[in-house]
Short mmCIF file of C-alpha atoms in Angstrom, two decimals:
data_model
loop_
_atom_site.label_atom_id
_atom_site.label_comp_id
_atom_site.label_asym_id
_atom_site.label_seq_id
_atom_site.Cartn_x
_atom_site.Cartn_y
_atom_site.Cartn_z
CA MET A 382 0.00 0.00 0.00
CA ASP A 383 1.13 3.52 -0.75
CA ARG A 384 2.59 4.92 2.42
CA ARG A 385 0.78 8.21 1.93
CA ALA A 386 -2.43 6.43 1.30
CA GLY A 387 -1.90 4.44 4.45
CA ARG A 388 -1.22 7.59 6.45
CA GLY A 389 -4.33 9.19 4.97
CA LEU A 390 -6.38 6.20 6.03
CA VAL A 391 -5.01 6.35 9.52
CA SER A 392 -5.82 10.05 9.71
CA VAL A 393 -9.35 9.39 8.63
CA VAL A 394 -9.74 6.67 11.23
CA LEU A 395 -8.39 8.93 13.95
CA ILE A 396 -10.73 11.71 12.93
CA LEU A 397 -13.66 9.34 12.98
CA LEU A 398 -12.64 8.08 16.39
CA ALA A 399 -12.34 11.67 17.67
CA VAL A 400 -15.71 12.61 16.26
CA GLY A 401 -17.27 9.51 17.76
CA THR A 402 -15.79 10.27 21.08
CA VAL A 403 -17.15 13.82 20.93
CA LEU A 404 -20.55 12.57 19.94
CA LEU A 405 -20.51 10.12 22.74
CA LEU A 406 -19.61 12.85 25.18
CA VAL A 407 -22.22 15.15 23.79
CA SER A 408 -24.83 12.39 23.95
CA GLY A 409 -24.14 11.76 27.67
CA ASN A 410 -24.32 15.42 28.80
CA ASN A 411 -26.80 17.10 26.55
CA PRO A 412 -30.14 17.35 28.13
CA PHE A 413 -31.78 17.80 24.83
CA ALA A 414 -30.48 14.40 23.73
CA THR A 415 -32.70 12.51 26.12
CA GLY A 416 -35.54 14.85 26.78
CA GLY A 417 -34.66 14.78 30.52
CA THR A 418 -35.40 17.55 32.91
CA VAL A 419 -32.87 19.89 34.43
CA ALA A 420 -33.75 21.61 37.66
CA LEU A 421 -32.45 25.07 38.15
CA THR A 422 -32.47 26.30 41.69
CA THR A 423 -31.83 29.82 42.88
CA SER A 424 -31.86 31.24 46.33
CA THR A 425 -32.42 34.76 47.42
CA THR A 426 -32.84 36.63 50.63
CA SER A 427 -35.90 38.73 51.29
CA PRO A 428 -35.67 42.21 52.74
CA ASN A 429 -36.75 40.97 56.13
CA GLY A 430 -33.84 38.56 56.27
CA SER A 431 -35.72 35.37 55.50
CA SER A 432 -34.66 33.01 52.74
CA ALA A 433 -36.85 31.97 49.86
CA THR A 434 -36.12 29.28 47.33
CA VAL A 435 -37.53 29.34 43.84
CA GLN A 436 -37.53 26.28 41.66
CA ALA A 437 -38.27 26.21 37.98
CA SER A 438 -38.44 23.25 35.62
CA ALA A 439 -37.58 23.10 32.01
CA THR A 440 -38.23 20.51 29.36
CA ALA A 441 -36.72 20.04 25.99
CA SER A 442 -39.65 21.62 24.26
CA LYS A 443 -41.05 24.31 26.62
CA SER A 444 -40.99 25.85 30.06
CA THR A 445 -44.10 26.60 32.03
CA SER A 446 -45.00 28.42 35.26
CA THR A 447 -48.27 28.48 37.12
CA SER A 448 -49.54 30.05 40.26
CA GLY A 449 -52.87 29.75 42.06
CA PRO A 450 -54.96 32.54 43.60
CA VAL A 451 -54.33 33.40 47.19
CA LYS A 452 -56.95 31.70 49.39
CA ASN A 453 -59.00 34.09 51.44
CA THR A 454 -59.45 33.36 55.11
CA PRO A 455 -62.57 34.07 57.07
CA PRO A 456 -62.87 37.55 58.52
CA GLY A 457 -61.57 37.82 62.04
CA GLN A 458 -58.66 35.42 61.47
CA ALA A 459 -55.10 36.49 60.69
CA LYS A 460 -54.84 36.55 56.96
CA LYS A 461 -51.55 34.71 56.46
CA ALA A 462 -50.78 35.00 52.68
CA THR A 463 -48.79 32.24 51.03
CA PRO A 464 -46.89 34.40 48.53
CA THR A 465 -47.13 33.21 44.93
CA PRO A 466 -43.66 33.87 43.47
CA THR A 467 -43.57 35.73 40.17
CA PRO A 468 -42.70 32.87 37.85
CA THR A 469 -39.05 32.93 36.77
CA PRO A 470 -38.93 32.10 33.09
CA THR A 471 -37.06 28.83 32.86
CA PRO A 472 -33.86 29.69 30.94
CA THR A 473 -33.28 27.48 27.94
CA PRO A 474 -30.14 25.66 28.92
CA THR A 475 -27.25 25.95 26.48
CA THR A 476 -24.65 23.20 26.04
CA SER A 477 -21.00 23.90 26.72
CA PRO A 478 -19.23 24.34 23.33
CA ILE A 479 -17.54 21.22 21.98
CA ILE A 480 -14.16 22.18 20.55
CA LEU A 481 -12.56 19.46 18.38
CA PRO A 482 -8.78 19.31 18.51
CA THR A 483 -6.93 20.19 15.36
CA LEU A 484 -5.05 17.03 14.35
CA PRO A 485 -1.46 17.30 13.10
CA PRO A 486 -1.11 16.75 9.42
CA ILE A 487 -0.43 13.18 8.58
CA PHE A 488 0.85 14.00 5.18
CA PRO A 489 3.27 16.95 5.26
CA SER A 490 2.47 17.97 1.88
CA PRO A 491 0.01 19.00 0.73
CA THR A 492 -1.38 20.58 3.75
CA PRO A 493 -4.44 18.54 4.57
CA THR A 494 -7.74 20.25 4.60
CA PRO A 495 -8.43 20.39 8.22
CA ALA A 496 -11.53 18.63 9.35
CA PRO A 497 -14.14 21.24 9.43
CA THR A 498 -14.17 22.71 12.77
CA ALA A 499 -17.68 22.50 13.88
CA ALA A 500 -18.97 25.96 13.95
CA PRO A 501 -18.15 26.65 17.42
CA THR A 502 -21.31 26.65 19.27
CA PRO A 503 -21.17 30.14 20.48
CA THR A 504 -20.06 30.13 23.97
CA PRO A 505 -23.28 30.93 25.58
CA THR A 506 -23.05 34.09 27.28
CA ALA A 507 -23.48 32.48 30.41
CA GLY A 508 -26.20 34.87 30.28
CA PRO A 509 -25.47 36.69 33.16
CA THR A 510 -26.20 33.97 35.46
CA PRO A 511 -29.76 34.71 35.05
CA THR A 512 -30.35 37.12 37.64
CA PRO A 513 -32.87 34.90 39.12
CA THR A 514 -36.01 36.65 39.15
CA PRO A 515 -35.71 37.18 42.75
CA ALA A 516 -37.81 34.73 44.41
CA PRO A 517 -40.55 37.09 44.95
CA THR A 518 -39.50 38.64 48.03
CA ALA A 519 -41.66 36.37 49.84
CA ALA A 520 -44.01 39.06 50.31
CA PRO A 521 -42.93 39.24 53.79
CA THR A 522 -45.42 37.12 55.35
CA PRO A 523 -47.47 40.08 56.25
CA THR A 524 -47.29 40.42 59.86
CA PRO A 525 -50.83 39.38 60.01
CA THR A 526 -52.86 42.27 60.93
CA PRO A 527 -54.07 40.58 63.98
CA ALA A 528 -57.68 40.10 63.72
CA PRO A 529 -58.62 42.68 66.26
CA THR A 530 -59.06 40.88 69.47
CA PRO A 531 -62.75 41.20 69.94
CA THR A 532 -63.44 43.54 72.74
CA PRO A 533 -64.58 41.12 75.38
CA THR A 534 -68.13 41.65 76.33
CA PRO A 535 -67.68 42.80 79.88
CA THR A 536 -69.34 40.66 82.47
CA PRO A 537 -72.23 42.89 83.31
CA ALA A 538 -71.83 44.44 86.68
CA PRO A 539 -74.45 42.99 88.97
CA THR A 540 -77.58 45.03 88.90
CA PRO A 541 -77.16 47.31 91.84
CA ILE A 542 -79.62 46.86 94.62
CA PRO A 543 -82.07 49.65 94.08
CA VAL A 544 -82.05 52.28 96.72
CA PRO A 545 -85.20 51.93 98.73
CA ALA A 546 -87.74 54.67 98.40
CA GLY A 547 -87.15 55.41 102.05
CA ASN A 548 -85.07 54.28 104.97
CA LEU A 549 -86.11 51.80 107.60
CA THR A 550 -87.19 53.48 110.81
CA THR A 551 -88.45 52.13 114.11
CA GLN A 552 -90.26 53.84 116.92
CA PRO A 553 -91.85 52.74 120.17
CA VAL A 554 -95.63 52.72 120.44
CA ASN A 555 -95.75 52.00 124.16
CA SER A 556 -93.87 49.93 126.73
CA SER A 557 -94.71 46.63 124.99
CA SER A 558 -94.78 47.37 121.25
CA ALA A 559 -92.86 49.17 118.52
CA GLN A 560 -93.55 50.16 114.93
CA ILE A 561 -91.37 49.39 111.94
CA LEU A 562 -91.85 51.76 109.00
CA TRP A 563 -90.47 51.61 105.47
CA THR A 564 -91.63 52.78 102.07
CA LEU A 565 -90.65 49.82 99.95
CA PRO A 566 -88.90 50.14 96.57
CA GLY A 567 -90.86 49.12 93.51
CA ASN A 568 -89.18 45.74 93.03
CA ALA A 569 -89.90 44.48 96.54
CA ALA A 570 -92.39 41.63 96.79
CA ARG A 571 -91.77 40.06 100.19
CA VAL A 572 -90.69 41.21 103.64
CA GLN A 573 -88.82 39.42 106.41
CA ILE A 574 -88.61 41.04 109.85
CA PHE A 575 -86.10 39.95 112.48
CA ARG A 576 -85.97 41.05 116.09
CA ASN A 577 -82.65 40.40 117.84
CA GLY A 578 -81.84 37.91 115.07
CA ARG A 579 -85.10 35.96 115.44
CA LEU A 580 -87.54 35.85 112.53
CA ILE A 581 -90.83 37.28 113.72
CA ASP A 582 -92.66 37.59 110.42
CA ASP A 583 -92.38 36.81 106.72
CA PHE A 584 -95.10 37.98 104.34
CA PRO A 585 -95.77 39.21 100.80
CA PHE A 586 -95.96 42.97 100.38
CA PRO A 587 -96.15 45.08 97.20
CA GLY A 588 -93.26 47.35 96.30
CA GLY A 589 -93.87 51.07 96.13
CA ALA A 590 -96.14 51.03 99.18
CA ALA A 591 -95.55 52.28 102.71
CA MET A 592 -95.31 49.48 105.23
CA VAL A 593 -96.21 49.96 108.88
CA TYR A 594 -95.69 46.90 111.04
CA THR A 595 -96.23 46.69 114.80
CA ASP A 596 -94.22 44.26 116.87
CA TYR A 597 -95.74 43.20 120.18
CA LEU A 598 -94.70 41.20 123.24
CA LEU A 599 -91.81 43.55 124.06
CA TRP A 600 -90.57 44.38 127.55
CA GLN A 601 -90.51 47.87 128.95
CA SER A 602 -87.30 49.97 129.04
CA THR A 603 -85.52 47.51 126.76
CA SER A 604 -83.56 47.98 123.53
CA TYR A 605 -84.30 45.81 120.51
CA ALA A 606 -82.36 45.46 117.27
CA TYR A 607 -84.42 45.00 114.09
CA GLU A 608 -83.35 43.83 110.67
CA VAL A 609 -85.70 43.99 107.70
CA LYS A 610 -84.97 42.21 104.44
CA LEU A 611 -86.82 42.95 101.22
CA LEU A 612 -86.98 40.22 98.58
CA ASP A 613 -88.10 40.40 94.96
CA ALA A 614 -90.44 38.00 93.16
CA GLY A 615 -87.54 35.58 92.66
CA ASN A 616 -86.71 35.62 96.40
CA ALA A 617 -83.47 37.54 95.86
CA VAL A 618 -82.65 40.07 98.56
CA VAL A 619 -82.97 43.58 97.11
CA ALA A 620 -82.54 45.54 100.33
CA ASP A 621 -81.47 44.80 103.89
CA GLN A 622 -81.51 47.44 106.59
CA THR A 623 -81.27 47.55 110.35
CA SER A 624 -82.58 49.82 113.04
CA SER A 625 -83.06 49.73 116.78
CA VAL A 626 -85.56 50.99 119.30
CA THR A 627 -85.85 51.28 123.07
CA THR A 628 -89.24 50.87 124.67
CA PRO A 629 -90.24 53.37 127.34
CA ALA A 630 -91.09 52.49 130.89
CA GLN A 631 -94.67 51.37 131.38
CA ALA A 632 -97.07 54.21 132.11
CA GLY A 633 -100.35 53.32 133.78
CA SER A 634 -101.87 49.86 133.87
CA PHE A 635 -100.86 47.22 131.38
CA THR A 636 -103.31 46.88 128.51
CA ARG A 637 -105.92 44.15 128.94
CA LEU A 638 -108.05 42.37 126.37
CA TYR A 639 -111.84 42.59 125.84
CA ALA A 640 -114.29 45.36 126.53
CA SER A 641 -114.31 47.19 129.83
CA THR A 642 -117.85 45.83 130.26
CA SER A 643 -116.70 42.24 129.69
CA PHE A 644 -117.28 39.86 132.60
CA TRP A 645 -113.50 39.46 132.67
CA ASN A 646 -112.93 43.12 133.37
CA THR A 647 -115.77 43.83 135.79
CA PRO A 648 -114.77 43.97 139.47
CA ILE A 649 -116.88 42.18 142.05
CA PRO A 650 -119.07 44.73 143.75
CA ALA A 651 -118.96 45.12 147.49
CA GLY A 652 -121.29 42.77 149.33
CA PRO A 653 -122.01 40.40 146.41
CA ALA A 654 -124.63 37.65 146.65
CA ILE A 655 -123.14 34.35 147.78
CA ASP A 656 -124.52 31.04 146.52
CA PRO A 657 -126.35 29.06 149.25
CA ASN A 658 -124.29 25.97 148.49
CA SER A 659 -121.00 27.86 148.44
CA ALA A 660 -119.28 26.11 151.38
CA ALA A 661 -120.05 22.59 150.09
CA MET A 662 -118.86 23.43 146.60
CA ILE A 663 -115.66 25.01 147.95
CA THR A 664 -114.90 21.88 149.94
CA ALA A 665 -115.73 19.41 147.14
CA SER A 666 -114.04 21.21 144.28
CA LEU A 667 -111.30 23.30 145.93
CA SER A 668 -110.19 22.37 149.42
CA ASN A 669 -109.99 18.68 148.53
CA TYR A 670 -107.37 19.54 145.84
CA ALA A 671 -105.61 22.45 147.56
CA GLY A 672 -102.34 20.58 148.04
CA SER A 673 -101.64 20.57 144.29
CA ALA A 674 -102.99 24.05 143.52
CA ASN A 675 -100.60 25.95 141.26
CA PHE A 676 -99.89 28.91 139.06
CA ALA A 677 -98.77 27.67 135.60
CA PRO A 678 -96.96 30.16 133.34
CA THR A 679 -95.26 27.26 131.60
CA ASN A 680 -94.82 26.46 127.91
CA ASP A 681 -96.78 23.26 128.35
CA TRP A 682 -99.74 24.30 130.54
CA GLY A 683 -99.78 28.06 130.11
CA LYS A 684 -101.54 29.77 127.18
CA ALA A 685 -99.57 30.82 124.13
CA ILE A 686 -100.41 34.16 122.54
CA ALA A 687 -99.17 35.85 119.36
CA PHE A 688 -100.03 39.15 117.66
CA ALA A 689 -100.56 39.47 113.92
CA ASN A 690 -100.60 42.53 111.68
CA ALA A 691 -102.85 43.42 108.78
CA VAL A 692 -99.94 42.39 106.51
CA SER A 693 -99.10 39.05 108.19
CA ARG A 694 -99.54 35.99 106.01
CA LEU A 695 -103.16 34.85 105.61
CA TYR A 696 -103.94 31.18 106.29
CA THR A 697 -107.00 29.05 105.79
CA VAL A 698 -106.97 27.24 109.14
CA GLY A 699 -107.85 23.58 108.81
CA CYS A 700 -110.07 21.69 111.28
CA THR A 701 -109.87 18.04 112.36
CA LEU A 702 -112.44 17.42 115.14
CA TYR A 703 -115.13 19.85 116.26
CA ASP A 704 -117.12 22.65 114.64
CA CYS A 705 -115.34 22.24 111.33
CA GLY A 706 -118.21 23.45 109.16
CA THR A 707 -117.05 27.07 109.07
CA VAL A 708 -114.18 28.19 106.84
CA ILE A 709 -111.75 30.29 108.84
CA ASN A 710 -109.13 32.54 107.28
CA PHE A 711 -106.79 34.35 109.65
CA ARG A 712 -103.47 36.17 109.63
CA ILE A 713 -100.77 34.46 111.69
CA PRO A 714 -97.22 35.78 112.25
CA SER A 715 -94.23 33.59 111.53
CA TYR A 716 -93.12 33.35 115.15
CA ALA A 717 -96.42 31.89 116.44
CA GLN A 718 -96.20 28.54 118.24
CA PRO A 719 -98.73 26.62 120.35
CA THR A 720 -98.07 25.36 123.85
CA THR A 721 -96.28 22.05 124.12
CA GLY A 722 -98.70 20.28 126.49
CA SER A 723 -101.51 18.00 125.35
CA ASP A 724 -103.94 20.88 124.69
CA HIS A 725 -101.65 22.74 122.26
CA HIS A 726 -103.42 26.04 122.77
CA LEU A 727 -102.60 29.03 120.60
CA ILE A 728 -104.33 32.40 120.65
CA VAL A 729 -103.62 34.88 117.84
CA ILE A 730 -104.76 38.49 118.20
CA ASN A 731 -105.04 40.79 115.18
CA PRO A 732 -105.39 44.28 116.68
CA SER A 733 -105.96 45.86 113.25
CA ALA A 734 -109.18 43.83 112.94
CA ASN A 735 -109.93 43.54 116.69
CA SER A 736 -110.20 39.81 116.15
CA GLU A 737 -109.02 36.74 118.03
CA LEU A 738 -108.30 33.25 116.70
CA ASP A 739 -108.47 30.51 119.35
CA MET A 740 -107.07 27.08 118.52
CA TRP A 741 -107.12 23.85 120.47
CA LEU A 742 -104.77 21.09 119.29
CA ALA A 743 -103.11 23.66 117.05
CA ALA A 744 -100.63 22.44 114.46
CA PRO A 745 -98.35 24.79 112.49
CA ALA A 746 -99.14 25.77 108.93
CA TRP A 747 -102.11 25.78 110.22
CA SER A 748 -104.88 23.48 111.51
CA ALA A 749 -106.51 22.61 114.83
CA GLY A 750 -108.81 20.13 116.49
CA SER A 751 -111.18 23.07 116.80
CA ARG A 752 -110.71 26.75 115.97
CA TYR A 753 -112.87 29.78 116.46
CA VAL A 754 -112.79 33.50 115.70
CA SER A 755 -114.30 36.14 117.94
CA SER A 756 -113.75 39.76 118.98
CA SER A 757 -110.69 40.63 121.02
CA THR A 758 -112.49 43.75 122.26
CA GLY A 759 -115.86 42.16 122.90
CA TRP A 760 -117.79 40.29 125.57
CA GLY A 761 -115.09 37.66 126.20
CA ALA A 762 -116.99 34.52 125.19
CA LEU A 763 -117.72 32.94 121.82
CA CYS A 764 -121.44 33.61 121.93
CA PRO A 765 -123.65 35.92 124.02
CA GLN A 766 -124.66 34.97 127.51
CA GLY A 767 -127.56 32.54 127.52
CA GLN A 768 -126.61 30.89 124.23
CA HIS A 769 -124.66 27.65 123.92
CA CYS A 770 -121.72 27.23 121.58
CA GLY A 771 -118.41 25.48 121.36
CA ALA A 772 -115.03 27.14 121.89
CA ALA A 773 -111.34 26.34 122.25
CA VAL A 774 -111.83 26.10 126.02
CA ALA A 775 -114.53 23.94 127.58
CA ALA A 776 -116.63 26.74 129.10
CA GLY A 777 -116.98 28.62 125.79
CA TYR A 778 -114.82 31.61 126.78
CA ASN A 779 -112.36 33.43 124.57
CA ALA A 780 -109.23 31.36 125.11
CA PHE A 781 -107.03 34.11 126.52
CA GLY A 782 -109.67 35.30 128.98
CA GLY A 783 -108.34 35.34 132.57
CA VAL A 784 -104.72 34.47 131.68
CA VAL A 785 -102.07 36.14 133.90
CA ARG A 786 -99.32 38.03 132.06
CA PRO A 787 -95.77 38.77 133.27
CA GLU A 788 -96.27 42.55 132.94
CA GLU A 789 -99.18 42.30 135.38
CA ILE A 790 -97.06 40.61 138.01
CA ALA A 791 -94.30 43.18 137.36
CA GLN A 792 -96.68 46.13 137.81
CA GLY A 793 -98.01 44.64 141.03
CA HIS A 794 -101.69 44.29 140.10
CA ILE A 795 -103.92 42.29 137.79
CA ASP A 796 -106.92 44.21 136.49
CA HIS A 797 -109.20 41.38 135.41
CA ALA A 798 -110.69 38.13 136.67
CA LEU A 799 -108.66 34.91 136.42
CA PHE A 800 -109.33 31.60 134.67
CA PHE A 801 -108.92 28.35 136.63
CA THR A 802 -109.42 24.59 136.33
CA THR A 803 -110.28 21.89 138.87
CA PRO A 804 -110.61 18.09 138.64
CA TYR A 805 -114.11 18.16 140.10
CA THR A 806 -116.56 19.86 137.71
CA ARG A 807 -120.34 19.38 137.55
CA SER A 808 -121.73 17.64 134.48
CA GLY A 809 -124.88 18.79 132.68
CA SER A 810 -124.86 22.23 134.30
CA ILE A 811 -123.67 25.56 132.90
CA ALA A 812 -123.33 28.68 135.01
CA CYS A 813 -123.34 32.13 133.36
CA PRO A 814 -121.28 33.49 131.70
CA ALA A 815 -120.18 30.06 130.39
CA THR A 816 -121.79 28.86 127.18
CA HIS A 817 -120.57 25.24 127.27
CA THR A 818 -119.24 22.59 129.69
CA ASP A 819 -117.21 19.42 129.86
CA GLY A 820 -118.18 18.76 133.52
CA VAL A 821 -117.52 15.26 134.82
CA ALA A 822 -119.28 14.83 138.19
CA ASN A 823 -123.00 14.28 138.65
CA ASP A 824 -122.87 15.99 142.03
CA PRO A 825 -124.63 19.19 143.11
CA ASN A 826 -121.59 19.95 145.29
CA ALA A 827 -119.27 19.99 142.30
CA LEU A 828 -118.67 23.41 140.79
CA PRO A 829 -120.37 24.02 137.43
CA GLU A 830 -118.25 25.60 134.72
CA GLY A 831 -118.92 29.31 134.65
CA ALA A 832 -119.02 29.55 138.46
CA ARG A 833 -117.20 32.59 139.89
CA ILE A 834 -115.18 32.25 143.10
CA GLN A 835 -113.75 35.03 145.31
CA LEU A 836 -111.14 35.12 148.06
CA ASP A 837 -112.71 36.85 151.04
CA PRO A 838 -111.66 40.52 150.73
CA ALA A 839 -111.26 40.64 154.50
CA PHE A 840 -108.36 38.24 154.39
CA ASN A 841 -105.07 40.09 155.02
CA VAL A 842 -103.00 39.13 152.00
CA ASP A 843 -100.18 41.59 152.61
CA ALA A 844 -99.51 40.14 156.04
CA GLN A 845 -98.64 36.75 154.53
CA PRO A 846 -95.04 35.56 154.02
CA TRP A 847 -95.78 34.72 150.39
CA PRO A 848 -93.72 35.56 147.35
CA ARG A 849 -94.74 38.70 145.49
CA TYR A 850 -96.41 36.93 142.56
CA GLU A 851 -98.67 35.02 144.98
CA LYS A 852 -99.77 38.20 146.70
CA VAL A 853 -100.55 39.85 143.35
CA ILE A 854 -102.66 36.82 142.37
CA ALA A 855 -104.40 36.76 145.77
CA HIS A 856 -105.36 40.46 145.50
CA ALA A 857 -106.83 39.84 142.03
CA LEU A 858 -108.88 36.96 143.50
CA GLN A 859 -110.29 39.37 146.06
CA THR A 860 -111.09 42.15 143.56
CA TYR A 861 -112.11 40.31 140.38
CA GLY A 862 -112.35 36.68 141.44
CA ALA A 863 -111.91 33.75 139.00
CA TYR A 864 -114.14 31.84 136.58
CA LEU A 865 -114.09 28.05 136.32
CA GLY A 866 -113.34 27.30 132.68
CA ASP A 867 -112.24 23.68 132.25
CA THR A 868 -111.74 20.31 133.85
CA GLY A 869 -108.09 19.82 134.72
CA GLY A 870 -105.78 17.55 136.63
CA SER A 871 -105.43 20.05 139.47
CA ILE A 872 -106.51 23.47 140.62
CA SER A 873 -104.50 25.60 138.25
CA PHE A 874 -104.35 29.24 137.17
CA PRO A 875 -102.66 29.58 133.75
CA GLY A 876 -100.19 32.28 132.89
CA GLU A 877 -98.95 33.38 129.48
CA ALA A 878 -96.43 30.92 128.05
CA ASN A 879 -93.01 32.36 127.14
CA VAL A 880 -92.96 30.35 123.91
CA ASN A 881 -93.75 33.32 121.61
CA ARG A 882 -91.74 35.99 123.40
CA GLY A 883 -88.29 35.04 122.27
CA TYR A 884 -87.00 35.82 125.75
CA ASP A 885 -87.90 34.83 129.33
CA ALA A 886 -90.42 37.48 130.33
CA TRP A 887 -91.27 35.70 133.58
CA SER A 888 -87.74 36.00 134.90
CA LEU A 889 -87.95 39.76 134.21
CA ALA A 890 -91.11 39.78 136.29
CA GLY A 891 -89.29 38.03 139.11
CA VAL A 892 -91.03 34.67 138.64
CA SER A 893 -89.70 31.31 137.53
CA ALA A 894 -91.33 30.06 134.33
CA SER A 895 -91.97 26.72 135.99
CA SER A 896 -95.19 25.95 137.88
CA GLN A 897 -95.53 27.80 141.14
CA SER A 898 -97.40 26.37 144.12
CA LEU A 899 -100.52 28.10 145.42
CA ALA A 900 -101.14 25.53 148.15
CA SER A 901 -100.68 28.20 150.82
CA LEU A 902 -103.73 30.19 149.72
CA PRO A 903 -106.49 30.07 152.39
CA TRP A 904 -108.87 27.86 150.41
CA SER A 905 -111.41 27.75 153.19
CA SER A 906 -111.71 31.54 152.89
CA PHE A 907 -113.01 31.34 149.32
CA ARG A 908 -116.68 31.62 148.42
CA VAL A 909 -118.84 30.95 145.39
CA LEU A 910 -120.87 33.90 144.12
CA GLN A 911 -124.51 33.39 143.32
CA ILE A 912 -124.80 30.89 140.46
CA GLN A 913 -127.08 31.77 137.57
CA SER A 914 -127.88 28.89 135.29
CA CYS A 915 -127.25 29.48 131.60
#
């Protein structure tokens, strides 16, 4: 073979090998050769110092960029925008230029035509490294305008207690009672009255009206603290005020019940007619039981009394045994309680109506074995003299007739006749002013209920070594005498029970509240006034 031809062949082979190598290299690095994807990543820093990264993708045929609308958030929440970067156009990548080496001539002469240098792929202006469209300055996550913190609805201040239309005032009426006055605010619906911390009454009362309430059973020359609470229709306290009062000393005689013409309040005239059988009746019904004679101001065998007002709560008083055909409505104060003995007596006086409610076997809230209403300023018995009717006591009297009160012992005189019981009462016979009887003995020497006895006025009471209370009782037996009113277990003269006072009135009167013996009275010196059958 011609040496030059051989060299030419070798040159061609070398050129082909070089070109193949270049093509192989180009095929392995050119993204456009395979249609693959090249990811360009740029990083920028936002004005607030945070970093944002923007990615763009390019394909052999096109570059695309999409962004979605910013999603609104509900009003009141922080609107935290997710910035949509302004799309960076994906730069069309350019391949690095492939420069083929110029081979040395194989044949020195003639100078070989150099293999065409591939038009140098213009060195891509590495386009200024594309100033990456700055990743949209991540619109600085707007410091979310904080959804204004809703002004908290203030917890409403409690409705202030309305100022009453007037202030609570108290004033004494006399030595044993005081008035409580208050013009109530419009939202008041109920009143509670306390004396020295003890509830004495609780009743409905309309707001906007002037209330006048009288409290009874007080002791003379004594200070009392009152508290009055006003409640609305929902039983919430809307006002609470206090006041105090001091009762004056007693002036004149202590007030008594019933008319001045009542048989209870009429003194025995001088030289009264004496019943022909007086001595026998005194022996049979009195002297034979003298050893157990007593004065009973106790909570079991005394008589309980309470005083209501025109505003006190109104009750329909139930009935369980006798005379239940009449409906009885009566005002009863909250403090009222009956005696604790087997009779459970309770007398309620309503001075505003001059009425008296008498209950036997009384039970709170309220009912009784029998109950009757009569006048507290009247005759002193349930029906007129000569008529027959039932009552809370066997003889038909008003139940508080003849009861001894602590103020009367304290003042040193009792200005009315007394009530008494004995075990030996005549059956089937009624003496005026009684209107009924529960007599037990069929004996003309037994005293009939309604009989009036008198301690001989000539007997020298003051000369006796008796306690003061006994002398006061003895003088009353000389001046007014006593009416037989019931069959009892002994000769007994009841006193007012302390149960509704709230304090021991008997100790203030110098007497123990327990039963006191009257055995030392001169029972043989008593006499029975002329009996008139009724």
